XYZ file of C-alpha atoms in Angstrom:
713
model
C 0.000 0.000 0.000
C 3.084 2.264 -0.287
C 1.709 3.549 -3.623
C -0.998 5.453 -1.783
C 1.602 7.808 -0.356
C 2.841 10.724 -2.465
C 6.076 10.113 -4.325
C 7.676 13.119 -2.792
C 8.222 13.064 1.017
C 9.330 16.263 2.655
C 12.198 16.070 5.120
C 12.463 18.203 8.240
C 15.764 19.885 9.079
C 15.044 20.275 12.771
C 12.023 20.757 14.846
C 13.873 22.628 17.634
C 14.192 25.793 15.552
C 10.437 26.267 15.201
C 8.633 27.621 18.231
C 5.658 25.587 19.361
C 2.618 27.094 20.955
C 0.762 24.839 23.429
C -2.905 25.099 24.233
C -4.537 24.009 27.407
C -3.845 20.325 28.037
C -6.758 17.966 27.651
C -6.371 14.533 29.174
C -7.118 11.781 26.719
C -6.580 8.077 26.596
C -4.036 6.642 24.243
C -5.810 4.652 21.539
C -4.868 1.157 20.611
C -1.840 0.796 18.413
C -2.622 -0.015 14.783
C -0.552 -1.878 12.273
C -0.363 -2.353 8.547
C -3.086 -0.912 6.330
C -5.017 0.772 9.127
C -1.861 2.553 10.227
C -1.155 3.825 6.726
C -4.722 5.096 6.180
C -4.674 6.837 9.543
C -1.491 8.644 8.636
C -2.907 9.796 5.331
C -6.003 11.109 7.049
C -3.930 13.082 9.496
C -2.055 14.689 6.586
C -5.267 15.564 4.756
C -6.891 16.974 7.902
C -4.102 19.374 8.759
C -5.294 22.768 10.118
C -3.012 24.551 7.638
C -5.676 24.316 4.937
C -8.197 25.927 7.211
C -5.836 28.824 7.768
C -5.530 29.316 3.994
C -9.240 29.954 3.742
C -10.186 26.553 2.297
C -13.612 25.245 3.212
C -13.582 21.784 4.631
C -15.720 19.186 2.944
C -18.725 18.222 4.996
C -18.730 14.723 3.558
C -16.330 12.392 1.847
C -16.729 12.759 -1.951
C -15.087 9.452 -2.672
C -16.272 5.910 -2.508
C -14.223 4.516 0.391
C -13.596 5.723 3.907
C -9.841 5.575 3.730
C -9.283 7.362 0.442
C -7.087 10.399 0.122
C -9.009 13.629 -0.457
C -6.128 16.049 -1.024
C -2.460 16.764 -0.156
C -1.896 18.994 2.852
C 1.195 20.941 3.793
C 2.153 22.048 7.293
C 1.310 25.557 8.474
C 3.721 28.099 9.850
C 2.380 28.099 13.400
C 1.415 24.432 13.586
C 3.582 21.826 15.308
C 6.093 20.002 13.200
C 6.063 16.708 15.033
C 2.983 14.516 15.092
C 2.354 12.522 18.199
C -0.313 10.216 19.471
C -3.130 12.718 19.315
C -4.531 15.463 17.056
C -1.662 17.777 17.747
C 1.760 17.530 16.208
C 3.385 17.394 19.710
C 2.156 15.202 22.499
C 2.778 15.958 26.214
C 4.532 13.588 28.484
C 1.605 13.088 30.779
C -0.760 11.940 28.074
C -2.278 15.371 27.498
C -2.914 16.664 24.028
C -1.514 20.044 22.977
C -3.555 20.257 19.720
C -5.451 23.511 19.140
C -9.031 23.090 20.243
C -10.326 25.795 17.915
C -10.029 23.669 14.773
C -13.506 22.370 13.826
C -14.526 19.021 12.448
C -12.711 16.067 13.894
C -11.098 13.659 11.439
C -12.790 10.837 13.295
C -16.018 11.586 11.423
C -14.800 10.157 8.096
C -11.860 7.929 8.993
C -10.907 5.420 11.644
C -8.984 6.524 14.749
C -5.254 7.055 14.818
C -2.932 5.086 17.025
C -0.202 7.762 17.337
C 2.474 5.363 16.210
C 2.807 6.873 12.756
C 6.105 8.421 13.931
C 7.800 11.507 12.813
C 7.366 12.594 9.180
C 10.552 14.124 7.910
C 9.883 17.526 6.344
C 12.406 19.453 4.282
C 12.017 23.168 4.548
C 12.722 25.356 1.544
C 14.437 28.628 2.303
C 12.976 31.705 0.598
C 14.461 34.432 2.678
C 13.421 35.462 6.085
C 10.190 34.102 7.438
C 8.080 36.344 9.507
C 6.182 34.929 12.444
C 2.616 33.912 11.800
C 3.130 33.043 8.125
C 3.207 29.613 6.583
C 6.501 27.958 5.906
C 7.288 27.544 2.223
C 7.577 23.978 1.097
C 8.615 22.281 -2.096
C 5.926 22.150 -4.784
C 4.694 19.229 -6.833
C 6.815 18.716 -9.977
C 5.385 20.116 -13.206
C 5.166 16.723 -14.868
C 2.959 15.506 -12.007
C 0.617 18.475 -12.008
C -2.756 18.006 -13.762
C -3.214 19.829 -17.080
C -6.941 20.248 -17.656
C -8.481 21.032 -21.029
C -10.029 24.358 -21.927
C -7.139 26.495 -20.660
C -8.130 26.298 -16.945
C -5.205 26.250 -14.557
C -5.701 24.248 -11.335
C -3.542 26.777 -9.475
C -5.129 30.232 -9.512
C -2.709 33.070 -9.975
C -4.149 34.994 -7.037
C -3.355 32.199 -4.579
C -0.726 32.927 -1.924
C 0.819 29.499 -2.433
C 0.418 28.375 -6.087
C 1.560 24.910 -5.191
C -1.632 24.259 -3.207
C -4.253 22.751 -5.508
C -7.826 23.885 -4.959
C -10.861 21.715 -5.686
C -10.890 21.207 -9.495
C -14.652 21.092 -9.866
C -15.197 24.368 -8.022
C -13.053 26.381 -10.432
C -14.869 28.626 -12.968
C -15.031 27.330 -16.531
C -14.130 29.718 -19.281
C -16.464 29.104 -22.287
C -14.661 28.359 -25.494
C -15.764 30.729 -28.252
C -16.410 29.045 -31.609
C -14.071 30.094 -34.321
C -15.892 31.202 -37.479
C -14.420 29.979 -40.682
C -13.663 32.848 -42.972
C -14.138 30.806 -46.159
C -17.258 28.788 -45.180
C -19.295 27.809 -48.280
C -22.854 27.175 -47.099
C -24.176 25.809 -50.379
C -21.017 23.903 -51.288
C -20.866 22.015 -47.991
C -24.604 21.261 -47.862
C -25.386 17.541 -48.396
C -26.476 16.738 -51.924
C -29.685 15.093 -50.732
C -30.802 18.325 -49.043
C -30.096 20.265 -52.229
C -32.292 17.901 -54.215
C -35.041 18.198 -51.625
C -34.977 21.995 -51.949
C -35.046 22.010 -55.733
C -37.799 19.408 -55.862
C -40.315 22.154 -55.062
C -39.552 23.960 -58.317
C -41.400 23.384 -61.558
C -39.461 22.299 -64.658
C -39.534 25.876 -65.896
C -38.196 27.100 -62.543
C -35.386 24.545 -62.605
C -34.264 25.691 -66.029
C -34.220 29.304 -64.861
C -32.352 28.481 -61.637
C -29.678 26.585 -63.557
C -28.280 29.909 -64.827
C -27.341 31.189 -61.362
C -23.976 29.454 -61.014
C -22.144 26.253 -61.838
C -23.223 24.538 -58.611
C -26.865 25.378 -59.304
C -26.482 24.194 -62.870
C -25.094 20.862 -61.752
C -27.835 20.351 -59.186
C -30.720 21.524 -61.393
C -29.891 18.979 -64.063
C -29.581 16.083 -61.665
C -31.667 13.236 -63.024
C -33.432 12.646 -59.727
C -35.287 15.952 -60.160
C -36.630 14.952 -63.559
C -38.386 11.683 -62.826
C -41.579 13.397 -64.021
C -40.964 15.622 -67.050
C -44.051 17.525 -68.208
C -43.375 19.961 -71.036
C -47.026 20.736 -71.759
C -46.832 24.054 -69.869
C -43.831 25.515 -71.694
C -43.573 23.522 -74.912
C -43.938 26.715 -76.977
C -41.089 28.543 -75.233
C -38.379 25.930 -74.793
C -36.005 25.458 -77.752
C -35.366 22.042 -79.184
C -31.735 21.939 -78.036
C -32.628 22.670 -74.417
C -35.478 20.171 -74.473
C -33.231 17.411 -75.786
C -30.497 18.355 -73.331
C -32.822 18.118 -70.343
C -34.183 14.750 -71.387
C -30.706 13.366 -72.066
C -29.427 14.645 -68.698
C -32.394 13.144 -66.840
C -32.234 10.013 -69.003
C -32.505 6.885 -66.851
C -34.423 8.685 -64.098
C -37.365 9.797 -66.269
C -40.473 7.692 -65.656
C -43.254 10.078 -66.700
C -42.623 11.808 -70.036
C -45.151 14.291 -71.407
C -44.171 15.920 -74.722
C -47.684 16.986 -75.660
C -47.468 19.519 -78.455
C -43.653 19.547 -78.686
C -43.370 19.743 -82.439
C -39.785 21.025 -82.135
C -38.522 17.466 -81.611
C -38.321 17.002 -85.345
C -34.692 16.408 -86.139
C -33.975 12.720 -86.204
C -30.715 13.165 -84.281
C -32.439 14.927 -81.400
C -35.187 12.338 -81.358
C -32.640 9.522 -81.335
C -30.897 11.125 -78.378
C -34.197 11.222 -76.495
C -34.938 7.596 -77.339
C -31.513 6.369 -76.243
C -31.705 8.278 -72.959
C -35.213 7.218 -71.887
C -35.283 3.499 -71.118
C -37.324 3.374 -67.908
C -40.553 5.045 -68.981
C -43.800 4.109 -67.266
C -46.068 6.853 -68.641
C -45.460 8.381 -72.071
C -47.523 11.078 -73.786
C -46.518 12.004 -77.342
C -49.790 13.626 -78.327
C -49.365 16.185 -81.059
C -45.711 15.365 -81.842
C -46.471 15.281 -85.538
C -42.819 15.292 -86.584
C -41.936 12.157 -84.655
C -40.475 9.706 -87.143
C -41.701 6.135 -87.337
C -38.305 4.396 -86.709
C -37.716 6.653 -83.711
C -41.129 5.812 -82.278
C -40.558 2.084 -82.773
C -37.162 2.238 -81.028
C -38.747 4.096 -78.107
C -41.431 1.421 -77.732
C -38.946 -1.444 -77.961
C -36.628 -0.003 -75.294
C -39.374 0.625 -72.685
C -40.933 -2.659 -71.685
C -42.478 -1.278 -68.487
C -44.837 1.142 -70.217
C -48.202 1.344 -68.465
C -49.873 4.385 -70.055
C -49.251 5.288 -73.696
C -50.846 8.257 -75.454
C -50.157 8.526 -79.198
C -53.077 10.773 -80.135
C -52.742 12.323 -83.588
C -49.387 10.762 -84.527
C -49.097 10.030 -88.209
C -46.248 7.620 -87.503
C -48.589 5.139 -85.809
C -49.578 2.199 -88.007
C -50.764 -1.363 -87.533
C -47.084 -2.374 -87.388
C -46.634 -0.022 -84.444
C -49.470 -1.809 -82.683
C -47.713 -5.153 -83.227
C -44.558 -3.791 -81.587
C -46.620 -2.518 -78.654
C -48.311 -5.900 -78.244
C -44.965 -7.725 -78.139
C -42.865 -5.199 -76.183
C -45.322 -3.711 -73.651
C -47.141 -6.545 -71.848
C -47.917 -4.285 -68.844
C -49.865 -1.714 -70.874
C -53.055 -0.539 -69.134
C -54.028 2.630 -71.056
C -53.766 2.921 -74.846
C -54.862 6.056 -76.725
C -54.604 6.097 -80.537
C -57.430 8.519 -81.309
C -57.092 10.421 -84.596
C -54.277 8.152 -85.817
C -55.394 8.077 -89.426
C -52.807 5.576 -90.697
C -54.149 2.623 -88.723
C -57.455 0.790 -88.362
C -59.265 -1.605 -86.048
C -56.920 -4.507 -86.894
C -54.095 -2.804 -85.027
C -56.405 -2.242 -82.064
C -57.246 -5.934 -82.079
C -53.547 -6.825 -81.921
C -53.082 -4.681 -78.815
C -56.222 -6.097 -77.146
C -54.917 -9.649 -77.586
C -51.273 -8.888 -76.703
C -51.847 -6.730 -73.598
C -53.887 -8.729 -71.055
C -53.795 -5.874 -68.506
C -55.412 -3.321 -70.834
C -58.110 -1.386 -68.935
C -58.504 1.826 -70.931
C -58.925 1.813 -74.728
C -59.394 5.097 -76.584
C -59.710 4.744 -80.338
C -61.746 7.706 -81.515
C -62.042 8.296 -85.242
C -60.535 4.887 -86.077
C -61.926 3.020 -89.051
C -63.050 -0.593 -89.199
C -64.930 -1.070 -85.921
C -67.616 -2.987 -87.745
C -65.177 -5.915 -87.507
C -67.025 -8.637 -85.577
C -63.793 -10.485 -84.743
C -62.511 -7.437 -82.829
C -65.871 -7.118 -81.093
C -65.739 -10.797 -80.059
C -62.201 -10.394 -78.690
C -63.306 -7.421 -76.596
C -66.204 -9.495 -75.251
C -64.013 -12.485 -74.378
C -61.293 -10.507 -72.586
C -63.817 -8.477 -70.527
C -61.053 -6.359 -69.013
C -61.961 -2.932 -70.345
C -63.236 -0.325 -67.894
C -63.181 2.629 -70.293
C -64.102 2.385 -73.976
C -63.934 5.533 -76.113
C -65.153 5.086 -79.697
C -66.240 8.650 -80.420
C -66.477 9.383 -84.122
C -66.186 5.745 -85.189
C -68.794 5.982 -87.882
C -68.278 2.341 -88.960
C -69.558 0.774 -85.746
C -72.968 -0.824 -86.127
C -75.652 -2.204 -83.839
C -74.422 -5.750 -84.445
C -70.819 -4.879 -83.549
C -71.940 -3.143 -80.354
C -74.138 -6.088 -79.387
C -71.216 -8.467 -79.974
C -68.934 -6.395 -77.719
C -71.494 -6.570 -74.911
C -73.086 -10.014 -75.259
C -70.953 -11.929 -77.778
C -72.123 -13.717 -80.854
C -75.358 -15.742 -80.574
C -75.746 -15.515 -76.790
C -78.303 -17.502 -74.850
C -81.361 -15.381 -73.998
C -83.612 -15.437 -70.980
C -87.011 -16.841 -71.863
C -89.036 -14.213 -70.007
C -87.000 -11.016 -70.420
C -84.911 -11.719 -73.563
C -81.822 -10.550 -71.659
C -78.535 -12.240 -72.750
C -77.305 -14.720 -70.126
C -73.676 -13.575 -70.110
C -71.365 -12.192 -67.415
C -71.818 -8.507 -66.778
C -69.258 -6.135 -68.261
C -66.679 -4.207 -66.213
C -67.209 -1.046 -68.243
C -67.457 2.179 -66.227
C -67.186 4.787 -68.982
C -68.551 4.450 -72.536
C -68.256 7.143 -75.204
C -70.227 6.441 -78.381
C -70.703 10.050 -79.450
C -71.062 10.729 -83.177
C -71.513 7.049 -83.999
C -74.206 7.883 -86.494
C -74.997 4.318 -87.517
C -76.139 3.314 -84.043
C -79.861 3.043 -83.353
C -82.031 2.324 -80.362
C -81.749 -1.425 -81.030
C -78.001 -1.508 -80.405
C -77.916 0.955 -77.490
C -80.721 -0.935 -75.766
C -78.281 -3.839 -75.276
C -76.428 -1.822 -72.627
C -79.315 -2.333 -70.205
C -78.666 -4.987 -67.502
C -75.089 -5.646 -68.763
C -73.219 -2.595 -67.396
C -74.352 -2.201 -63.769
C -71.140 -0.306 -62.807
C -71.542 2.326 -65.517
C -70.637 5.853 -64.349
C -70.327 7.850 -67.564
C -72.290 7.568 -70.813
C -71.968 9.821 -73.855
C -74.375 9.380 -76.777
C -74.252 12.875 -78.237
C -74.749 13.067 -81.967
C -76.476 9.673 -82.295
C -79.452 11.302 -83.904
C -81.414 8.080 -84.441
C -81.892 7.354 -80.728
C -85.304 7.604 -79.106
C -86.715 7.265 -75.591
C -86.803 3.468 -75.859
C -83.003 3.298 -76.102
C -82.518 4.856 -72.663
C -85.567 3.981 -70.594
C -84.309 0.541 -69.480
C -80.697 1.671 -69.364
C -81.393 4.446 -66.826
C -83.248 1.995 -64.591
C -80.294 -0.453 -64.425
C -77.353 1.932 -63.887
C -77.545 3.150 -60.283
C -73.998 4.641 -60.301
C -74.441 6.887 -63.339
C -72.978 10.365 -62.733
C -72.371 11.786 -66.243
C -74.991 11.671 -68.998
C -74.457 13.404 -72.349
C -77.499 13.438 -74.656
C -76.629 16.438 -76.789
C -78.329 16.820 -80.190
C -80.784 13.952 -79.693
C -83.736 15.665 -81.282
C -86.094 12.674 -80.900
C -86.063 12.653 -77.108
C -89.171 13.862 -75.283
C -90.045 15.208 -71.863
C -91.343 11.786 -70.814
C -87.805 10.403 -70.763
C -86.764 13.068 -68.264
C -89.842 13.188 -66.050
C -90.823 9.496 -66.021
C -87.485 7.710 -66.328
C -84.520 9.919 -65.416
C -86.194 11.689 -62.481
C -87.418 8.352 -61.061
C -84.288 6.295 -61.796
C -81.935 5.070 -59.020
C -79.136 7.195 -60.447
C -81.005 10.512 -60.009
C -79.489 11.392 -56.570
C -75.971 10.669 -57.894
C -76.203 12.475 -61.235
C -73.644 15.308 -61.458
C -73.509 16.317 -65.119
C -76.379 16.438 -67.598
C -76.198 17.723 -71.162
C -79.367 18.039 -73.284
C -78.221 20.874 -75.537
C -80.050 21.146 -78.855
C -82.743 18.717 -77.685
C -85.421 21.006 -79.006
C -88.362 18.984 -77.696
C -87.289 19.229 -74.064
C -88.578 21.981 -71.787
C -89.858 22.783 -68.321
C -92.177 19.773 -68.231
C -89.211 17.404 -68.242
C -86.556 19.514 -66.536
C -88.474 20.609 -63.431
C -88.832 17.022 -62.062
C -85.189 16.317 -62.932
C -83.963 19.390 -61.048
C -86.034 18.425 -57.996
C -84.829 14.785 -58.022
C -81.167 15.295 -58.970
C -80.043 17.044 -55.798
C -76.361 16.363 -56.537
C -76.383 18.105 -59.908
C -73.272 20.220 -60.505
C -73.569 21.229 -64.164
C -76.332 21.236 -66.762
C -76.082 22.240 -70.414
C -79.567 23.400 -71.400
C -78.820 25.707 -74.307
C -81.148 25.702 -77.318
C -84.013 24.038 -75.445
C -87.511 25.168 -74.464
C -86.812 25.756 -70.788
C -87.992 29.025 -69.261
C -87.470 31.100 -66.141
C -89.240 28.405 -64.115
C -86.262 26.076 -64.546
C -83.907 28.748 -63.234
C -86.129 29.458 -60.230
C -86.346 25.715 -59.478
C -82.580 25.372 -59.734
C -82.069 28.278 -57.319
C -84.552 26.710 -54.900
C -82.778 23.332 -55.110
C -79.390 24.896 -54.374
C -80.890 26.812 -51.481
C -82.414 23.644 -50.024
C -79.367 21.364 -50.343
C -76.750 23.836 -49.079
C -76.373 24.926 -45.483
C -76.112 28.630 -44.718
C -73.462 30.134 -42.466
C -73.442 32.918 -39.902
C -69.846 33.933 -40.661
C -69.800 37.192 -42.577
C -66.246 36.551 -43.814
C -67.053 33.220 -45.463
C -66.767 32.887 -49.238
C -69.390 30.919 -51.170
C -68.487 28.397 -53.841
C -70.073 27.624 -57.196
C -72.361 24.640 -56.649
C -74.171 24.545 -60.011
C -73.249 25.733 -63.502
C -76.086 26.319 -65.960
C -75.743 26.985 -69.688
C -78.965 28.649 -70.856
C -78.002 30.855 -73.787
C -80.165 30.731 -76.925
C -83.162 29.671 -74.836
C -85.971 31.868 -76.149
C -88.155 31.472 -73.053
C -85.465 32.601 -70.613
C -85.827 36.318 -69.868
C -83.989 38.815 -67.719
C -86.368 38.162 -64.819
C -85.081 34.597 -64.516
C -81.497 35.819 -64.566
C -82.373 38.378 -61.906
C -83.947 35.674 -59.740
C -80.734 33.654 -59.781
C -78.625 36.723 -59.005
C -80.936 37.651 -56.135
C -80.664 34.184 -54.584
C -76.872 34.230 -54.958
C -76.517 37.439 -52.899
C -79.368 36.800 -50.467
C -78.708 37.645 -46.811
C -81.338 36.232 -44.480
C -82.286 38.199 -41.415
C -82.934 36.315 -38.155
C -86.438 34.910 -37.681
C -88.148 33.189 -34.742
C -85.839 30.168 -34.233
C -82.938 31.471 -36.290
C -80.054 33.153 -34.492
C -78.138 35.858 -36.353
C -77.856 36.781 -39.997
C -77.039 33.924 -42.400
C -75.097 33.954 -45.670
C -75.093 31.559 -48.665
C -72.447 28.875 -49.097
C -73.339 27.715 -52.646
C -74.314 29.786 -55.658
C -75.252 29.290 -59.326
C -73.059 30.335 -62.245
C -74.856 31.135 -65.516
C -73.900 31.364 -69.148
C -76.720 33.309 -70.720
C -77.576 35.899 -73.389
C -74.492 37.986 -74.168
C -76.303 41.267 -73.343
C -76.803 40.091 -69.756
C -73.599 38.101 -69.332
C -71.444 41.086 -68.334
C -73.799 42.105 -65.542
C -73.979 38.540 -64.280
C -70.172 38.151 -64.301
C -69.664 41.331 -62.298
C -72.324 40.254 -59.824
C -70.666 36.832 -59.519
C -67.294 38.451 -58.893
C -68.631 40.489 -55.990
C -70.391 37.491 -54.464
C -67.261 35.310 -54.621
C -65.276 38.110 -52.959
C -67.792 38.193 -50.109
C -69.079 41.696 -50.911
C -72.765 40.759 -50.774
C -74.079 44.315 -50.159
C -72.383 45.555 -53.332
C -73.724 42.570 -55.272
C -77.239 43.296 -54.018
C -77.007 46.935 -55.082
C -75.852 45.918 -58.557
C -78.742 43.478 -58.938
C -81.323 46.103 -57.902
C -79.942 48.791 -60.172
C -79.841 46.402 -63.126
C -83.467 45.434 -62.496
C -84.490 49.080 -62.389
C -82.651 49.703 -65.632
C -84.340 46.779 -67.403
C -87.795 47.818 -66.187
C -87.217 51.414 -67.263
C -86.285 50.253 -70.753
C -89.450 48.173 -71.008
C -91.629 51.015 -69.759
C -89.983 53.473 -72.130
C -90.905 51.322 -75.098
C -94.356 50.337 -73.841
C -96.210 52.856 -75.986
C -93.602 53.592 -78.588
C -91.500 51.684 -81.049
C -91.365 47.944 -80.555
C -94.771 47.607 -78.927
C -96.234 45.340 -81.592
C -93.080 43.206 -81.669
C -93.141 42.701 -77.899
C -96.809 41.759 -77.928
C -96.251 39.265 -80.737
C -93.377 37.624 -78.881
C -95.454 37.435 -75.708
C -98.252 35.647 -77.595
C -95.791 33.229 -79.201
C -94.206 32.408 -75.850
C -97.636 31.842 -74.306
C -98.752 29.521 -77.095
C -95.457 27.659 -77.045
C -95.826 26.981 -73.329
C -99.411 25.802 -73.874
C -98.283 23.564 -76.708
C -95.609 22.030 -74.492
C -98.028 21.410 -71.636
C -100.694 19.837 -73.877
C -98.186 17.764 -75.833
C -99.455 18.875 -79.273
C -99.160 21.640 -81.796
C -101.136 24.723 -80.789
C -102.533 27.449 -83.008
C -101.517 25.734 -86.205
C -97.899 25.271 -85.215
C -97.170 28.802 -84.033
C -95.305 27.455 -81.037
C -92.930 25.383 -83.135
C -89.427 26.703 -82.572
C -86.851 27.344 -85.243
C -83.496 25.609 -84.993
C -81.141 27.907 -83.119
C -78.111 27.007 -85.191
C -79.886 28.072 -88.386
C -81.187 31.511 -87.443
C -80.166 32.234 -83.844
C -82.287 33.094 -80.848
C -85.631 34.792 -81.385
C -84.961 37.216 -78.526
C -81.907 38.452 -80.364
């Protein structure tokens, strides 16, 4: 246990030269003599508990900060007026009669923390260091700890304060003040250059393609980051295809190359040079969605190479490309087995045989758009579509070759088994959700009637331009399509009000219907539309131009919107457009109906019996009406959407006063006979519509709007 003692032991030159002051003797008993480890620990405790530290102003520890009882807390040096020789007791000099001469004024006995001393430690030799004359009452200088043994803490903190009288005495390390280290600012710190590359990409990912191109001109670092391929996984040039030059477009695509998955070059006719196109094709080999609509200068070999090198294509839009042929369809069928959407509308150099190749070669095909394609009277193609039964969207708009037999084969196959009672084909129902047969002029009610009971999941149906259709084509279909939301019946002149009032208004799809178009259906009027407006509470848009509807339809629409929407008490709320009506060229719609809609849009209800506070509208109606009234309506709509309802109300009242003043001014002057004649014609037309026949020798029969315009105008 000799290692517990300090390496340096001070030697005393002579204790006789130092005067010793004795206090009043206290009789004590000599403790038992210790040996070995206990003796050593007792000696160390006596050194550490010397009264010299108390004279230097050091505060004694109230408890032992270390783990064991016999550990050494610090190194103590003898004081100037303390005894040099340590005896059997606390003092450094014991009396002969067993009395202690230790000073009794020193607090805190060492017996609190350590075991008792036996007094047999002996004399510790102390070597005094001469530093000139020593005045009485001062501490005797002693030899310091060598520099190599002194602790060197970090942070520039010296364990020996400079203001200490004896620098060799080490104070408590943990009680010394810590000088905070000031951070050193780097003079040449490059914030952007030392930023991680992933964070740079995350910042630039919020920019649009046009913004990235502009930011690339800031500096070289920006240029390098802006053209990183990870930022161009979705390249949509449809917003700036007119402004970007061909060289820059090709450069961006080549730089993004393997990272591009969604490529939209709609309208980019500048990709015409075969070298630029080849660069694009070689760079893009991981495409999932590709839109080349309108790229008329795309060469056929370039297109074929692009299709062969992208086997993971899912959506392909080739609308209007002259390079697309039946051979292109064969390449698609063999190279793109994962194709789900295929759009070849207006591709005049191909026909239905190419479509058939894609239908057979792409088992995952869900969306087929082949508008204006010839040859859809092919029964083999129709049978293949029936057998696959994978299509959810079928767009055949403008396919004038399709016949009733081809349509029946697509839906029920060739020679299907029929139900004995209902004559309904006993085949699996189709997965079709959207069907577009607009402008298929060869279709009649016989072929369209086949849709009934076979497309229960149908959501959108467009039959505009099929002029041969009558009420019988749609009566059963409306009753068996409960999920129908979009219905386009434009230019079906043979439809009557019975279809709307008796079938559409009472069908299961009426609450879900959102869009209805009956434009140019000249036989339809208020008799059919009023029940539809009451039943179709979810209606969001209705195209009613060139029909016989009157102001009653507008009033009913305003009442429906008012009933289905909840009003608010917040004056700062902004209403939204809940219903859009197209009513221009409707001869029975007057300015009073327009005023009624405007009045309901800006209506502010005052509190009634159970109502608390003023309420404001949350949904309004947007109109497209006679051009002489459209400007007033648009300004009124602008004020309503901005929340300025008082200003909108004032505009509506002033416009009504202006219109009434104009009518009164011409009541007895010019135009009187013309106004009376028009009033009689409108009255007879309404009577003719209500009675279902021709009144007054056909006076109420309306001219076609597209031949001579609106009668009001």
